[in-house]
mmCIF file of C-alpha atoms in Angstrom:
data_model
loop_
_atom_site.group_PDB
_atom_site.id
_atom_site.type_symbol
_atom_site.label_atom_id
_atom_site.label_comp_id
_atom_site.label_asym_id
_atom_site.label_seq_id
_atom_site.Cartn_x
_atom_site.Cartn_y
_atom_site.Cartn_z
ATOM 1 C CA UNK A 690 226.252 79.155 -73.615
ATOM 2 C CA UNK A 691 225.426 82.792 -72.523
ATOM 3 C CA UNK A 692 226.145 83.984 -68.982
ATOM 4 C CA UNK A 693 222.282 84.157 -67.714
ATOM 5 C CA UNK A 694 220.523 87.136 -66.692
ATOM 6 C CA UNK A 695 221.132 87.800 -62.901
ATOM 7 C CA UNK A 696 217.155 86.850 -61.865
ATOM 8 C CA UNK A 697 217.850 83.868 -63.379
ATOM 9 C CA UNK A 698 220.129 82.246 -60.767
ATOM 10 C CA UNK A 699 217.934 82.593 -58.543
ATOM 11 C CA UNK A 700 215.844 79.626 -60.747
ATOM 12 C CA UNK A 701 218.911 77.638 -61.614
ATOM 13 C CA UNK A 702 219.294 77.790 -57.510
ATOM 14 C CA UNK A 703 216.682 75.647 -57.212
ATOM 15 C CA UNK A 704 219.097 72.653 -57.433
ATOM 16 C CA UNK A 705 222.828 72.916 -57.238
ATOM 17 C CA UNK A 706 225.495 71.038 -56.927
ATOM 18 C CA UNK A 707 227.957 71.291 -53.943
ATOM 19 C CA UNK A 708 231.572 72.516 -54.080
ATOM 20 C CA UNK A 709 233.801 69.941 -53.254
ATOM 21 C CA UNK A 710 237.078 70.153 -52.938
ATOM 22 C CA UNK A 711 239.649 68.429 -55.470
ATOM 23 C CA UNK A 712 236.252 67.498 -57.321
ATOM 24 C CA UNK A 713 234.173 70.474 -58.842
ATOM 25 C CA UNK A 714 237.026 71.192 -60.372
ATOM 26 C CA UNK A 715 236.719 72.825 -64.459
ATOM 27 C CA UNK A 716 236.120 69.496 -66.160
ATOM 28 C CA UNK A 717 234.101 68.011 -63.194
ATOM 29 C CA UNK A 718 231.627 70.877 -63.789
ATOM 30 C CA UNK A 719 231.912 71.021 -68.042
ATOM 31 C CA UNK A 720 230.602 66.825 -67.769
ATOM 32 C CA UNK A 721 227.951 67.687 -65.155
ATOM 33 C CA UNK A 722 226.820 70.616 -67.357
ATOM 34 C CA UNK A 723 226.147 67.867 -70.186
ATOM 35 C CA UNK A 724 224.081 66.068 -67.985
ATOM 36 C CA UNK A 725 221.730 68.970 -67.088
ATOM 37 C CA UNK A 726 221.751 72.459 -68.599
ATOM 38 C CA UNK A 727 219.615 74.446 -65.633
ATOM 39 C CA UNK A 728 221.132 73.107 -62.710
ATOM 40 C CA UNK A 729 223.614 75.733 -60.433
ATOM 41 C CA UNK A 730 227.266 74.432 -60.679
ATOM 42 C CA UNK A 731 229.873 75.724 -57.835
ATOM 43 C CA UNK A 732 233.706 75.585 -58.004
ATOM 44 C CA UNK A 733 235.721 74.031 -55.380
ATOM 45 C CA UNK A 734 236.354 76.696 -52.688
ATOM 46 C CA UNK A 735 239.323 78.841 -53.772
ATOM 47 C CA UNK A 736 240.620 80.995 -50.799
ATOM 48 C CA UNK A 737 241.280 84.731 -51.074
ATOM 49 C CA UNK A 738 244.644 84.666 -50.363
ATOM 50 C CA UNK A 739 245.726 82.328 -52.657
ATOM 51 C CA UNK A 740 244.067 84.775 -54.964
ATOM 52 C CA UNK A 741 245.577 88.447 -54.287
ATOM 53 C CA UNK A 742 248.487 87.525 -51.985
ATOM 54 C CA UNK A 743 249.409 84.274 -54.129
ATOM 55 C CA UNK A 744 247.829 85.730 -57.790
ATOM 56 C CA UNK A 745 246.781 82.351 -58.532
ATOM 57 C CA UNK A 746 244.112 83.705 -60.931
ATOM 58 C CA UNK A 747 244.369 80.628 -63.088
ATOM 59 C CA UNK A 748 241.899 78.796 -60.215
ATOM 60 C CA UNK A 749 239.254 80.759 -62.108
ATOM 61 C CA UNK A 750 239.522 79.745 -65.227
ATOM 62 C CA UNK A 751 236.510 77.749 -66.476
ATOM 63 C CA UNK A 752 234.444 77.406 -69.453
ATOM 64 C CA UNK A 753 231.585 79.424 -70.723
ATOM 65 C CA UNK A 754 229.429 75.981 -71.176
ATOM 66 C CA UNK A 755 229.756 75.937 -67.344
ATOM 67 C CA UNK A 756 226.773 78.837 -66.747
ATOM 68 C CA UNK A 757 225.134 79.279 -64.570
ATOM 69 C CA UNK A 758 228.420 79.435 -62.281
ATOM 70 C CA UNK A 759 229.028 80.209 -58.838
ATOM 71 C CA UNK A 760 232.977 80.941 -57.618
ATOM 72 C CA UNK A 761 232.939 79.976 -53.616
ATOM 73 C CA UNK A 762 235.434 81.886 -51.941
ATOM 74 C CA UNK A 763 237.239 81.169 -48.575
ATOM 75 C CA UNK A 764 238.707 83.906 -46.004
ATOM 76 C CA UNK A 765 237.973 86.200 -43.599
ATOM 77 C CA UNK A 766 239.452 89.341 -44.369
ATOM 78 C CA UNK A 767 237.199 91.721 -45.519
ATOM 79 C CA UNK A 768 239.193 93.738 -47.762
ATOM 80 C CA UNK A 769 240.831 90.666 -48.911
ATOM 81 C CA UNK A 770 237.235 89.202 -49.909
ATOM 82 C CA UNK A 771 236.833 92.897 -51.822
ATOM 83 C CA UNK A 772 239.322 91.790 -54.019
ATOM 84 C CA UNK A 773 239.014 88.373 -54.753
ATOM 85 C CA UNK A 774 235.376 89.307 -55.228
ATOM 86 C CA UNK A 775 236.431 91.706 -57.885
ATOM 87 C CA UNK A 776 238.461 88.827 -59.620
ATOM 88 C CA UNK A 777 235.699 86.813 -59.533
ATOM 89 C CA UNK A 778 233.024 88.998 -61.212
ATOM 90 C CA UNK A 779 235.857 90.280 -63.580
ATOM 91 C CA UNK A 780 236.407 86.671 -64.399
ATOM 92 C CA UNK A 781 232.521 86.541 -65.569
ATOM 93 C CA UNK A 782 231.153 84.237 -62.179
ATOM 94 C CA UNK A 783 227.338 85.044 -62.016
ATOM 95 C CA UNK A 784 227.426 84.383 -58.256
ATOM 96 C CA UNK A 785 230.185 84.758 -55.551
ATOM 97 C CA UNK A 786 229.495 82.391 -52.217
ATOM 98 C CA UNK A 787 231.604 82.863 -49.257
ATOM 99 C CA UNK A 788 232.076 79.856 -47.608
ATOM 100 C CA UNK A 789 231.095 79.561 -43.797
ATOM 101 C CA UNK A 790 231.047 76.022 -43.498
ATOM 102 C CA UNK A 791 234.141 73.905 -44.232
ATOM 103 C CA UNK A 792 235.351 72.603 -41.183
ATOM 104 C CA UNK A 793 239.100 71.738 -42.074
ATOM 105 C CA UNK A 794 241.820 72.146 -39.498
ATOM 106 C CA UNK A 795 243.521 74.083 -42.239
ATOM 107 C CA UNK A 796 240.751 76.184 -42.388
ATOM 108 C CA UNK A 797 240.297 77.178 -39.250
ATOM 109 C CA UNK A 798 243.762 77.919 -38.549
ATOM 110 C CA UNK A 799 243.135 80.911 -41.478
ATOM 111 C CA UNK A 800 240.457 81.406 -39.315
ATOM 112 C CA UNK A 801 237.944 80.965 -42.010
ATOM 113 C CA UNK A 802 235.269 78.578 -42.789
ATOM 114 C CA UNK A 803 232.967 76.551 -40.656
ATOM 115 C CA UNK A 804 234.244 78.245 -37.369
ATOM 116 C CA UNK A 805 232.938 81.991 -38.784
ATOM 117 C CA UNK A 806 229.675 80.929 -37.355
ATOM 118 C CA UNK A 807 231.041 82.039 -33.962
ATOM 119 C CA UNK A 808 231.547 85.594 -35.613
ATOM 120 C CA UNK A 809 228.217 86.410 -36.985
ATOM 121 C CA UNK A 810 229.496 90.275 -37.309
ATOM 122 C CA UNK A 811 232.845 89.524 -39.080
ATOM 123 C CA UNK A 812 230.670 87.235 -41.366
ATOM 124 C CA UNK A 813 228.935 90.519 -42.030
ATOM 125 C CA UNK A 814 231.903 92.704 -42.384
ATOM 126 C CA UNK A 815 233.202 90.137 -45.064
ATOM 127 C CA UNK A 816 229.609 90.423 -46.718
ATOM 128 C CA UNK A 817 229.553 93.894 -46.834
ATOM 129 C CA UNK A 818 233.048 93.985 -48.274
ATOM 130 C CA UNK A 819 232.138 91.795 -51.168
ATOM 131 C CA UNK A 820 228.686 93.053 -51.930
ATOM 132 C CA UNK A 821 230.431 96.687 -52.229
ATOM 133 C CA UNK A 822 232.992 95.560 -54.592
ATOM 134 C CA UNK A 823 230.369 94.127 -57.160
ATOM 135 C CA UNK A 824 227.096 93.560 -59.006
ATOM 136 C CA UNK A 825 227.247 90.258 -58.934
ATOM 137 C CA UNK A 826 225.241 88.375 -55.995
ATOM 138 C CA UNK A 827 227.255 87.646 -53.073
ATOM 139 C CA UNK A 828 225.263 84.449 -51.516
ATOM 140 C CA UNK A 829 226.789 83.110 -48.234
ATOM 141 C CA UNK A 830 226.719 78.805 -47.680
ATOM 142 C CA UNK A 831 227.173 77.988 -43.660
ATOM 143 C CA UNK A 832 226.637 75.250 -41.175
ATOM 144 C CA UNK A 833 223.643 75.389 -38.665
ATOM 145 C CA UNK A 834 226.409 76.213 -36.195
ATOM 146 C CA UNK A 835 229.240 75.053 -34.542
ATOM 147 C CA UNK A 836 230.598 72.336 -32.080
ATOM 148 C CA UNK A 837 228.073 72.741 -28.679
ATOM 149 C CA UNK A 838 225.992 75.844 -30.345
ATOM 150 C CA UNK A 839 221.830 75.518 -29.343
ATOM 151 C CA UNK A 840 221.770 75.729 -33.303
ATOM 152 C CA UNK A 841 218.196 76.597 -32.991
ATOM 153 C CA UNK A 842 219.187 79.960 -30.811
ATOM 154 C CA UNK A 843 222.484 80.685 -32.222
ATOM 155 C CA UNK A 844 221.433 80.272 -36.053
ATOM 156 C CA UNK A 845 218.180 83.219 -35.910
ATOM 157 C CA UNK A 846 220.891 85.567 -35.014
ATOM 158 C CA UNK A 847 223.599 84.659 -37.070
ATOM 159 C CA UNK A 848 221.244 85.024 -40.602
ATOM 160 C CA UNK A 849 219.677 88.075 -38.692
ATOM 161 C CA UNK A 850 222.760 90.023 -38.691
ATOM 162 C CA UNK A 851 224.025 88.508 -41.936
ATOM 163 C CA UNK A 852 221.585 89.692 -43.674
ATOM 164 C CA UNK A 853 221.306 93.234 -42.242
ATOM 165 C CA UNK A 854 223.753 93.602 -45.032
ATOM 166 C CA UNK A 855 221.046 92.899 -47.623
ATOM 167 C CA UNK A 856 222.626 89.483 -48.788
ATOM 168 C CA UNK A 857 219.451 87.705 -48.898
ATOM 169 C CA UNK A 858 220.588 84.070 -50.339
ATOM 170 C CA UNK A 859 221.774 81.932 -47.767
ATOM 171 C CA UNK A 860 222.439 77.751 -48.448
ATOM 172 C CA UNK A 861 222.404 75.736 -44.912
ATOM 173 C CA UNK A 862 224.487 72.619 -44.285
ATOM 174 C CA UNK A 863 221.870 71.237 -42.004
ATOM 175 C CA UNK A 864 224.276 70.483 -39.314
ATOM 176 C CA UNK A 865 226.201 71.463 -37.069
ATOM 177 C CA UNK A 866 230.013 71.475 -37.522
ATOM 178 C CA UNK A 867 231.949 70.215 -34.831
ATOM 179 C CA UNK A 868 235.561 71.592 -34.717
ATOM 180 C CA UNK A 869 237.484 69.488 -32.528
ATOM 181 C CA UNK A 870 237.804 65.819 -32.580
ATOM 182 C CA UNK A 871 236.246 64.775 -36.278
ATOM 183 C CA UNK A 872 237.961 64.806 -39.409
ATOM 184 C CA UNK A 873 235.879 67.084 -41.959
ATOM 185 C CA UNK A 874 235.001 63.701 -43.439
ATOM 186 C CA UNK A 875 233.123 62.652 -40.281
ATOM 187 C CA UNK A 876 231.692 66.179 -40.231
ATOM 188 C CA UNK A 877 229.852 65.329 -43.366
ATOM 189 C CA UNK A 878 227.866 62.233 -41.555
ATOM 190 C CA UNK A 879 228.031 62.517 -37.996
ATOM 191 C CA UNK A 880 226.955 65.627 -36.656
ATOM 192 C CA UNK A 881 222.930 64.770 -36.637
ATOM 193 C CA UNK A 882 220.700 66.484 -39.448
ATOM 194 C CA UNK A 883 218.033 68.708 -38.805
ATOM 195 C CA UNK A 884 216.127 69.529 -41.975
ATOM 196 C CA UNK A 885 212.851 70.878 -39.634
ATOM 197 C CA UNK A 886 215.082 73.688 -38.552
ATOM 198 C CA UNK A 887 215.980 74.548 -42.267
ATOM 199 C CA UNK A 888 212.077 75.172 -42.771
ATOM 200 C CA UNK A 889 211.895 76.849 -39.600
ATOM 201 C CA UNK A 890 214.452 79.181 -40.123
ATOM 202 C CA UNK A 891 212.861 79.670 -43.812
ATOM 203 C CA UNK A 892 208.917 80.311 -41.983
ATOM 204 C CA UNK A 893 211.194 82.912 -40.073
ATOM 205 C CA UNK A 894 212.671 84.789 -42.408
ATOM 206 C CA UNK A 895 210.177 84.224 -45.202
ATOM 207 C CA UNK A 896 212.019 87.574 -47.487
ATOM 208 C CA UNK A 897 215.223 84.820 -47.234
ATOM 209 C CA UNK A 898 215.931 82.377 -50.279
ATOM 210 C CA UNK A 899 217.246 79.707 -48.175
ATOM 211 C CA UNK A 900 218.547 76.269 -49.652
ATOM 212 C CA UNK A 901 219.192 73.059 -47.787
ATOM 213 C CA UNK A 902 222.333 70.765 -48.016
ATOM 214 C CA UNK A 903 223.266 67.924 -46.256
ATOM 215 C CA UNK A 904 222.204 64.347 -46.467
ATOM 216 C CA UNK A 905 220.100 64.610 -49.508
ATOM 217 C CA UNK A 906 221.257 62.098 -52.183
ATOM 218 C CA UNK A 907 218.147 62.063 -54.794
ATOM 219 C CA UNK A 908 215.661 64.042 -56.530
ATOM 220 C CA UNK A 909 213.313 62.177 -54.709
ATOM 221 C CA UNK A 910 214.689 63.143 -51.399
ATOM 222 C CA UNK A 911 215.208 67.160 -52.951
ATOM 223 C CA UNK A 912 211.463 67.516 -54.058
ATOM 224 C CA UNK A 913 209.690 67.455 -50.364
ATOM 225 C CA UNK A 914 211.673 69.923 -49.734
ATOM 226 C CA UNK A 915 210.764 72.564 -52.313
ATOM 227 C CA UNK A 916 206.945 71.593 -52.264
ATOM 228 C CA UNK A 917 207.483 72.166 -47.892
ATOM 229 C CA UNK A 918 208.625 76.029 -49.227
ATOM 230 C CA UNK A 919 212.643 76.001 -49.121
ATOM 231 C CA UNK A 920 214.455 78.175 -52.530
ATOM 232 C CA UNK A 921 216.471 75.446 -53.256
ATOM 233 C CA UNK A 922 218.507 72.146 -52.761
ATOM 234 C CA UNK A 923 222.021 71.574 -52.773
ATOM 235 C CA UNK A 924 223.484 68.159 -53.405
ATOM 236 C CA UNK A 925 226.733 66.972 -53.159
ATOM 237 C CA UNK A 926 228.866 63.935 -52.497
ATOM 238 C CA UNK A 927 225.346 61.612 -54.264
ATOM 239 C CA UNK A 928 225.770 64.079 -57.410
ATOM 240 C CA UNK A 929 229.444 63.164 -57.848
ATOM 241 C CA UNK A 930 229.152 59.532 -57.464
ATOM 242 C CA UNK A 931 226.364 58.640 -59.032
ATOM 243 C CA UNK A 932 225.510 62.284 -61.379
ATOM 244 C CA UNK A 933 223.478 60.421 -64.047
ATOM 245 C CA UNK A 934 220.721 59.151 -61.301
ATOM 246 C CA UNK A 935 221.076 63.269 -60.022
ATOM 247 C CA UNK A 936 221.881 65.419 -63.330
ATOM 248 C CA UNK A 937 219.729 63.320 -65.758
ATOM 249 C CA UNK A 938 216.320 63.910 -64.843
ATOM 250 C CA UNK A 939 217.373 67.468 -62.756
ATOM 251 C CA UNK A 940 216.122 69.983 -65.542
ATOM 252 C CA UNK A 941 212.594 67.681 -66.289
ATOM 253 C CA UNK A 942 211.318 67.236 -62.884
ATOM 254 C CA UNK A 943 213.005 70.396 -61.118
ATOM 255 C CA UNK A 944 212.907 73.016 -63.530
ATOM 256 C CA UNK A 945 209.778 71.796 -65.686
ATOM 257 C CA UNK A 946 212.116 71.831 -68.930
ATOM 258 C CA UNK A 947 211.583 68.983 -71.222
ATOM 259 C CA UNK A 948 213.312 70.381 -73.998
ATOM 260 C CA UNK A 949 216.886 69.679 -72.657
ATOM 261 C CA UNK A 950 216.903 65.953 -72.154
ATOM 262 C CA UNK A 951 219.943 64.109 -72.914
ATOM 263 C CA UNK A 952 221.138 60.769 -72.068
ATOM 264 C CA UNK A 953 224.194 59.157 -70.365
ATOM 265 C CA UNK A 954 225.719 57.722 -73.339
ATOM 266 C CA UNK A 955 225.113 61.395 -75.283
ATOM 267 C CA UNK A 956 227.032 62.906 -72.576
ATOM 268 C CA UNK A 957 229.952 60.558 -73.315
ATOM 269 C CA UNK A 958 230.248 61.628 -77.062
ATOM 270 C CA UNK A 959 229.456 65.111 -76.016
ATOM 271 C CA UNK A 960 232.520 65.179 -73.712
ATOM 272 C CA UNK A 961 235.017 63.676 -76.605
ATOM 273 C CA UNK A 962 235.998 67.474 -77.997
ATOM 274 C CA UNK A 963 236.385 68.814 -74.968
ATOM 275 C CA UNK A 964 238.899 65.917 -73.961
ATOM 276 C CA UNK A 965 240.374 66.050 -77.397
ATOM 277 C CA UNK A 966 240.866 70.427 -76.679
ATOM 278 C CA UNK A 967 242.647 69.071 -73.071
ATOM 279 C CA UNK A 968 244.787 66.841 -74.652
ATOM 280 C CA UNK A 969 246.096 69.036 -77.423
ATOM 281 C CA UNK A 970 246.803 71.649 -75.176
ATOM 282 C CA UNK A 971 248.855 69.494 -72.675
ATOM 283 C CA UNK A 972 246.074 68.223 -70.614
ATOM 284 C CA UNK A 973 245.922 64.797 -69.279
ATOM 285 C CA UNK A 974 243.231 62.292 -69.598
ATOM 286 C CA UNK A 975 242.758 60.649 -66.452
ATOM 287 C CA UNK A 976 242.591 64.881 -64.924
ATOM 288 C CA UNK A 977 238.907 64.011 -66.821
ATOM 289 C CA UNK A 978 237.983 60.781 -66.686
ATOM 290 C CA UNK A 979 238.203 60.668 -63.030
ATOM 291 C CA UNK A 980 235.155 62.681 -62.637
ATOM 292 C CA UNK A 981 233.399 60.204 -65.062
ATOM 293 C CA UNK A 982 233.620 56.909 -63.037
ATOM 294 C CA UNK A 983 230.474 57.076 -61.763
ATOM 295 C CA UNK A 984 228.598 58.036 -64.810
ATOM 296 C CA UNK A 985 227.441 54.289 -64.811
ATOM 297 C CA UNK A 986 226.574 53.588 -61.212
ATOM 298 C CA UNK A 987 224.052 50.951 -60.764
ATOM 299 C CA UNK A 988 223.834 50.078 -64.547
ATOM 300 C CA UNK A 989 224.749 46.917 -66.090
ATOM 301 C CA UNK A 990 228.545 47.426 -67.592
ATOM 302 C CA UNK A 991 229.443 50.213 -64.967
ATOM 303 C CA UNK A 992 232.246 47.929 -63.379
ATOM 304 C CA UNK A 993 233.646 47.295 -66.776
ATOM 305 C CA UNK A 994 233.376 51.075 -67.636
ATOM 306 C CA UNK A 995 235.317 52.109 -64.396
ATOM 307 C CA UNK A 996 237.818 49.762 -64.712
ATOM 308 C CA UNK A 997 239.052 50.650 -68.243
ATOM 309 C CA UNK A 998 238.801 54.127 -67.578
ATOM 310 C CA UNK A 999 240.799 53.747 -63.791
ATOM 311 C CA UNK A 1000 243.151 51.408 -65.450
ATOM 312 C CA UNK A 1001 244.451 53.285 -68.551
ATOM 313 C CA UNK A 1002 243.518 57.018 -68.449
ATOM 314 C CA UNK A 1003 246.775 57.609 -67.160
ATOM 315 C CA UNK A 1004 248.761 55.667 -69.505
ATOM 316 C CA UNK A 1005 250.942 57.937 -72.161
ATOM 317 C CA UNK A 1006 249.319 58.180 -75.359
ATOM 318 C CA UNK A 1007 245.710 57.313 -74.752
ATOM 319 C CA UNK A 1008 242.948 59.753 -76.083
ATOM 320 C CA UNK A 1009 239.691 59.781 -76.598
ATOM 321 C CA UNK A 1010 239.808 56.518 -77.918
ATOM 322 C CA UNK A 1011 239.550 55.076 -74.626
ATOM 323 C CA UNK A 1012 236.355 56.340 -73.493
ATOM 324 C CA UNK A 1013 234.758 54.593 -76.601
ATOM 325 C CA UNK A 1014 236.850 51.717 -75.727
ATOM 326 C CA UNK A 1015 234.950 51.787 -72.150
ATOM 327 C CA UNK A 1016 231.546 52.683 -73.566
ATOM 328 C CA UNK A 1017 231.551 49.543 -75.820
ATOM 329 C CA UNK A 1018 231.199 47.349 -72.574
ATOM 330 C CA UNK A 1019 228.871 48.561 -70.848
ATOM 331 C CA UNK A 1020 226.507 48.733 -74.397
ATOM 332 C CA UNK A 1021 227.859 44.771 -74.299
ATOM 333 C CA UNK A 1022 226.567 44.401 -70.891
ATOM 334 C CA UNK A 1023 223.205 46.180 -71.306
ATOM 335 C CA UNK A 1024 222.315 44.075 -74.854
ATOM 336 C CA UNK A 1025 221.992 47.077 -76.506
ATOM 337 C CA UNK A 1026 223.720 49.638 -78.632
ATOM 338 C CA UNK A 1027 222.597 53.455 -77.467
ATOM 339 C CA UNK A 1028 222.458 55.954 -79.935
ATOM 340 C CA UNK A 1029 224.214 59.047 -79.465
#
């Protein structure tokens, strides 16, 4: 696949899919490529340090199915940012996000992440940094604020400086992130969701793409959303677990492209080259298959399917074999036998 034409993110933006740490990793995002071919695809969120202090350029890697890609980067330095930027666009990402949202103790101790929202001008410092050291967009994903924050007060002035810098994509986790006392798991559910300020703050700043995050599990849920006005949807944790019931339909009923249909079973075969490339080159196949357990979810056989695959993936000396091996039961359980 061809790296797409800048203005063209800006459609595959539409939907996306979240990074998520130790999951949108390079195979995660080669399977859920399969499954749609429109939809935005992040990596996990690689920090700038580890980057040019650590020169762990192989986080990068990734494969050229994967476009439309967008490298997430995490830090607060400025001229740190500049450089990791530059990896990033040298490296052939067609979007660079700077993450202002993740509320890890680990990250705030770099002081980076969710708790930037309490440094709207440093945000725009870092911004400014990375736009400067690139073509490539430079896009900016953030909470609505943070811990006791009047979201609605603090957030106008937050994208209002932002984007004095020009940046003009912003993605907002639509809530707030509260720093002390829940574990960036509990951030993901607790803190309450307000989508109505998302649409306000996109009625406000109408020049703004804005996408939402947060909450939103289906395409069902996604499509209000866009028909109220937003840019785009972002789903996560729902698009992991269940990415058949997300990817499947994504590029018919979000992107109005029938042409690029495929189905679940398709996407298995697909994915046995790529495995078989892994393998020969030293790869694992559970590093894979992991990111394929839910491929099933809610179909007849998906028990059986997870099962092999969790069971055996890891075992010495199993290939692609296996997946067929899986595959067989859940055509068993559903009566019939899929074509390719």
């Amino acid at each position: 696949m061809t790296q797409p034409e800048p203005s063209n993110i800006r459609k595959a933006a539409r939907l996306s899919v979240a990074p998520m740490m130790d999951w949108t990793d390079r195979h995660c995002r080669y399977f859920h490529r399969l499954l749609s071919k429109e939809t935005l695809l992040y990596t996990e969120m690689v920090t700038a340090p580890a980057l040019v202090r650590g020169g762990a350029v192989h986080l990068l890697a990734y494969s050229p199915e994967e476009h439309p890609i967008a490298l997430q980067l995490g830090g607060s330095d400025p001229a740190e940012l500049a450089q990791a930027t530059k990896l990033g666009a040298a490296a052939g990402y067609d979007e660079i996000n700077l993450n202002v949202g993740c509320p890890s103790d680990r990250v705030q101790s770099g002081t980076f992440g969710a708790i930037l929202m309490k440094q709207p001008q440093l945000v725009a410092d870092c911004v400014k940094a990375m736009q400067d050291a690139t073509d490539v967009e430079v896009t900016v994903k953030c909470r609505l604020g943070v811990d006791d924050q009047v979201a609605s007060e603090t957030l106008p002035r937050f994208l209002e400086t932002v984007a004095a810098t020009g940046i003009s994509r912003f993605t907002l986790h639509a809530r707030n992130a509260w720093l002390k006392g829940l574990s960036p798991k509990e951030n993901r559910d607790i803190p309450p969701l307000d989508y109505d300020l998302v649409h306000r703050m996109k009625a406000e700043f109408p020049e703004l793409h804005i996408s939402i995050n947060g909450g939103i599990a289906t395409l069902a849920e996604a499509l209000p959303h866009l028909e109220r006005g937003l840019d785009g949807v972002m789903i996560g944790r729902a698009a992991y677990h269940d990415p058949a019931s997300v990817l499947l339909d994504a590029d018919r009923l979000i992107y109005g492209n029938e042409a690029s249909a495929t189905t679940a079973v398709g996407a298995v075969h697909a994915m046995l080259p790529y495995i078989e490339s892994h393998l020969t080159s030293g790869g694992k196949l559970n590093q894979i298959t992991r990111h394929m357990l839910g491929l099933f979810t809610g179909k007849p056989g998906a028990r059986a399917w997870r099962r092999v695959l969790s069971e055996n993936a890891s075992k010495p000396g199993v290939g692609p074999e296996l997946l067929l091996e899986a595959l067989a039961h859940v055509q068993a359980h559903s009566g019939t036998q899929a074509a390719e």
